Short mmCIF file of C-alpha atoms in Angstrom, two decimals:
data_model
loop_
_atom_site.label_atom_id
_atom_site.label_comp_id
_atom_site.label_asym_id
_atom_site.label_seq_id
_atom_site.Cartn_x
_atom_site.Cartn_y
_atom_site.Cartn_z
CA MET A 1 52.70 236.69 167.05
CA LEU A 2 55.49 238.03 164.88
CA ALA A 3 53.62 241.43 164.51
CA LEU A 4 53.35 241.61 168.25
CA SER A 5 57.19 241.51 168.47
CA GLU A 6 57.68 244.37 166.08
CA ALA A 7 56.33 247.08 168.40
CA PRO A 8 58.13 250.52 168.23
CA GLU A 9 61.19 250.70 170.42
CA TRP A 10 59.51 252.70 173.16
CA GLN A 11 56.93 249.94 173.69
CA ASP A 12 57.37 246.69 175.42
CA PRO A 13 55.68 244.08 173.32
CA PHE A 14 55.89 241.29 175.77
CA PRO A 15 52.88 242.12 178.02
CA VAL A 16 50.69 242.31 174.89
CA ARG A 17 52.14 239.16 173.39
CA ASP A 18 51.67 237.35 176.75
CA ALA A 19 48.00 238.59 177.02
CA TYR A 20 47.33 237.50 173.46
CA GLU A 21 48.59 233.99 174.14
CA ALA A 22 46.72 233.64 177.47
CA PHE A 23 43.49 234.67 175.74
CA PHE A 24 43.87 232.19 172.90
CA ARG A 25 44.89 229.29 175.21
CA GLU A 26 41.35 229.57 176.52
CA THR A 27 40.18 228.04 173.25
CA ALA A 28 40.72 224.57 172.01
CA TRP A 29 42.52 225.59 168.83
CA GLY A 30 44.56 228.28 170.55
CA ALA A 31 45.62 225.85 173.27
CA LEU A 32 46.83 223.31 170.69
CA TYR A 33 48.53 226.02 168.59
CA PHE A 34 50.62 227.20 171.49
CA ALA A 35 51.35 223.78 172.77
CA THR A 36 52.66 222.62 169.47
CA SER A 37 54.27 225.85 168.08
CA GLN A 38 58.05 225.90 167.66
CA ASP A 39 58.58 229.27 169.28
CA ALA A 40 61.37 229.39 171.74
CA PRO A 41 62.41 229.73 174.36
CA ARG A 42 60.13 227.84 176.60
CA SER A 43 60.30 228.18 180.35
CA ALA A 44 58.96 225.31 182.52
CA GLU A 45 56.23 227.60 183.74
CA LEU A 46 55.05 228.61 180.24
CA SER A 47 55.40 225.01 179.01
CA ALA A 48 53.14 223.91 181.93
CA LEU A 49 50.48 226.49 181.10
CA ARG A 50 50.48 225.43 177.43
CA LEU A 51 50.18 221.70 178.18
CA GLN A 52 47.48 222.30 180.85
CA ALA A 53 45.53 224.25 178.29
CA VAL A 54 45.58 221.42 175.74
CA LEU A 55 44.61 218.86 178.46
CA ARG A 56 41.56 220.96 179.29
CA PHE A 57 40.31 220.58 175.75
CA TRP A 58 41.64 216.96 175.23
CA GLU A 59 38.31 215.28 174.41
CA PRO A 60 37.10 217.72 171.79
CA LEU A 61 40.58 217.85 170.26
CA GLN A 62 40.62 214.07 169.78
CA SER A 63 37.87 214.28 167.19
CA ALA A 64 40.23 215.62 164.49
CA ARG A 65 43.29 214.40 162.63
CA TYR A 66 46.39 216.62 162.36
CA LEU A 67 49.10 217.36 159.99
CA PHE A 68 52.50 218.11 161.62
CA LYS A 69 55.90 218.30 159.82
CA THR A 70 55.20 215.45 157.45
CA LEU A 71 52.56 216.46 154.89
CA GLY A 72 49.99 213.83 154.16
CA ALA A 73 50.54 211.92 157.43
CA ALA A 74 47.25 212.45 159.44
CA LEU A 75 48.05 212.09 163.12
CA THR A 76 45.77 211.46 166.09
CA LEU A 77 46.07 213.96 168.95
CA GLU A 78 48.15 211.49 170.85
CA GLU A 79 50.61 211.16 167.92
CA LEU A 80 50.63 214.98 167.40
CA MET A 81 51.49 215.62 171.09
CA VAL A 82 54.24 212.90 171.03
CA ALA A 83 55.65 214.48 167.84
CA SER A 84 55.57 217.98 169.08
CA CYS A 85 55.89 217.66 172.86
CA GLY A 86 57.58 214.31 173.29
CA TRP A 87 60.54 216.25 174.82
CA ALA A 88 58.28 217.40 177.65
CA MET A 89 57.28 213.86 178.47
CA ASP A 90 60.86 212.65 178.19
CA ALA A 91 62.30 215.37 180.45
CA TRP A 92 59.61 215.67 182.95
CA TYR A 93 58.02 212.16 183.14
CA PRO A 94 60.83 209.85 182.00
CA GLU A 95 59.17 206.87 183.80
CA GLY A 96 56.80 206.55 180.79
CA GLY A 97 54.60 203.56 180.47
CA THR A 98 51.15 205.27 180.68
CA SER A 99 48.94 207.01 178.22
CA VAL A 100 50.02 210.21 176.49
CA HIS A 101 47.32 212.18 178.29
CA ALA A 102 48.55 210.92 181.73
CA ARG A 103 52.21 211.55 180.91
CA LEU A 104 51.43 215.01 179.70
CA LYS A 105 49.50 215.72 182.80
CA THR A 106 52.24 214.60 185.12
CA ALA A 107 54.87 216.49 183.08
CA ALA A 108 52.76 219.67 183.20
CA GLU A 109 52.19 219.29 186.94
CA ARG A 110 55.96 218.84 187.53
CA MET A 111 56.84 221.79 185.33
CA ALA A 112 54.40 223.93 187.14
CA ARG A 113 55.94 223.41 190.45
CA ALA A 114 59.56 223.01 189.31
CA THR A 115 62.44 224.39 191.32
CA ARG A 116 65.68 225.42 189.56
CA GLU A 117 67.13 222.08 190.67
CA ASP A 118 64.13 220.25 189.19
CA SER A 119 64.62 222.05 185.88
CA LEU A 120 68.37 221.40 185.96
CA GLU A 121 67.66 217.67 186.33
CA ALA A 122 65.20 217.65 183.44
CA ILE A 123 67.57 219.64 181.28
CA LEU A 124 70.37 217.11 181.96
CA ARG A 125 68.00 214.30 181.01
CA GLN A 126 67.35 216.03 177.71
CA MET A 127 70.91 216.90 176.80
CA PRO A 128 71.68 213.54 175.08
CA ARG A 129 68.68 214.08 172.90
CA ALA A 130 69.81 217.59 172.02
CA LEU A 131 73.37 216.30 171.33
CA SER A 132 71.91 213.66 168.98
CA TYR A 133 70.78 216.58 166.72
CA ALA A 134 73.86 218.72 166.99
CA ARG A 135 76.09 218.72 163.95
CA ASN A 136 79.68 219.79 163.35
CA LEU A 137 80.63 220.29 166.95
CA LYS A 138 84.43 220.65 167.20
CA HIS A 139 84.26 220.36 170.99
CA ARG A 140 81.63 217.62 171.21
CA HIS A 141 83.47 215.63 173.91
CA VAL A 142 83.56 218.85 176.13
CA VAL A 143 79.93 219.95 175.70
CA ALA A 144 78.68 216.45 175.99
CA ASP A 145 80.29 216.11 179.40
CA PRO A 146 77.41 216.25 182.07
CA SER A 147 79.90 217.90 184.52
CA PHE A 148 80.51 220.67 181.95
CA GLN A 149 76.80 220.97 181.23
CA ARG A 150 75.93 221.21 184.93
CA GLU A 151 78.62 223.87 185.55
CA ARG A 152 77.53 225.99 182.58
CA LEU A 153 73.81 225.73 183.48
CA ALA A 154 74.54 226.58 187.14
CA ALA A 155 76.39 229.79 185.97
CA LEU A 156 73.30 231.07 184.08
CA ASP A 157 71.65 234.05 185.61
CA SER A 158 68.02 233.51 186.55
CA ALA A 159 66.55 235.12 183.30
CA ALA A 160 68.85 232.96 181.09
CA PHE A 161 68.11 229.82 183.03
CA GLU A 162 64.33 230.56 182.91
CA ARG A 163 64.49 230.65 179.03
CA VAL A 164 65.75 227.02 179.02
CA SER A 165 64.14 225.68 182.15
CA GLY A 166 61.37 223.83 180.28
CA ALA A 167 64.13 221.47 178.84
CA CYS A 168 62.88 221.76 175.31
CA THR A 169 65.27 219.95 173.00
CA ALA A 170 65.43 222.97 170.61
CA ASP A 171 66.39 225.38 173.32
CA LEU A 172 69.00 223.00 174.57
CA LEU A 173 70.43 222.58 171.18
CA GLU A 174 70.74 226.34 170.91
CA LYS A 175 72.59 226.38 174.24
CA LEU A 176 74.96 223.59 173.01
CA TYR A 177 75.85 225.72 170.06
CA ASP A 178 76.38 228.86 172.30
CA TRP A 179 78.82 226.81 174.38
CA GLU A 180 80.56 225.37 171.29
CA HIS A 181 81.02 228.96 170.12
CA GLU A 182 82.39 230.05 173.45
CA LEU A 183 84.94 227.26 173.44
CA GLY A 184 86.04 228.17 169.97
CA LEU A 185 86.95 231.65 171.10
CA HIS A 186 89.32 230.39 173.72
#
């Protein structure tokens, strides 16, 4: 994927990268790779496609054990998806209480048909989680304020909002640091 981003300046690498991903999401291992990869940013639309791809291969993917972040700890598919995509379930299906498969399915369905307002609400549900990972924020009380967050998110243009519309914790953490930096300049 990195090599696809290093196209010469006169070429747009995104259509090739998107086609590459779409092709490999049609395989069980490709679907799992793209659903669990840490590349960012993740839009609601792309996140939905990635989760739906894993769900199509759920049964065969359950036959293996997986290593993720902690070496030596073999995870079931359910444990892997909670570790890598728990943010999606928390943001898009906060009701919880059902199986991981059912939560991912509902989260993916909600992401796939999300409006900007739906995404905004999912993002605001995830902001406390993102804040829990934020270190050394000098303006924590400001960036932690839901009114401030809502105002800043509403001010994003459509392309910038799309990049965080999936409500992935890592993307939101980056946005918090951006806001922190902007506040430090004033």
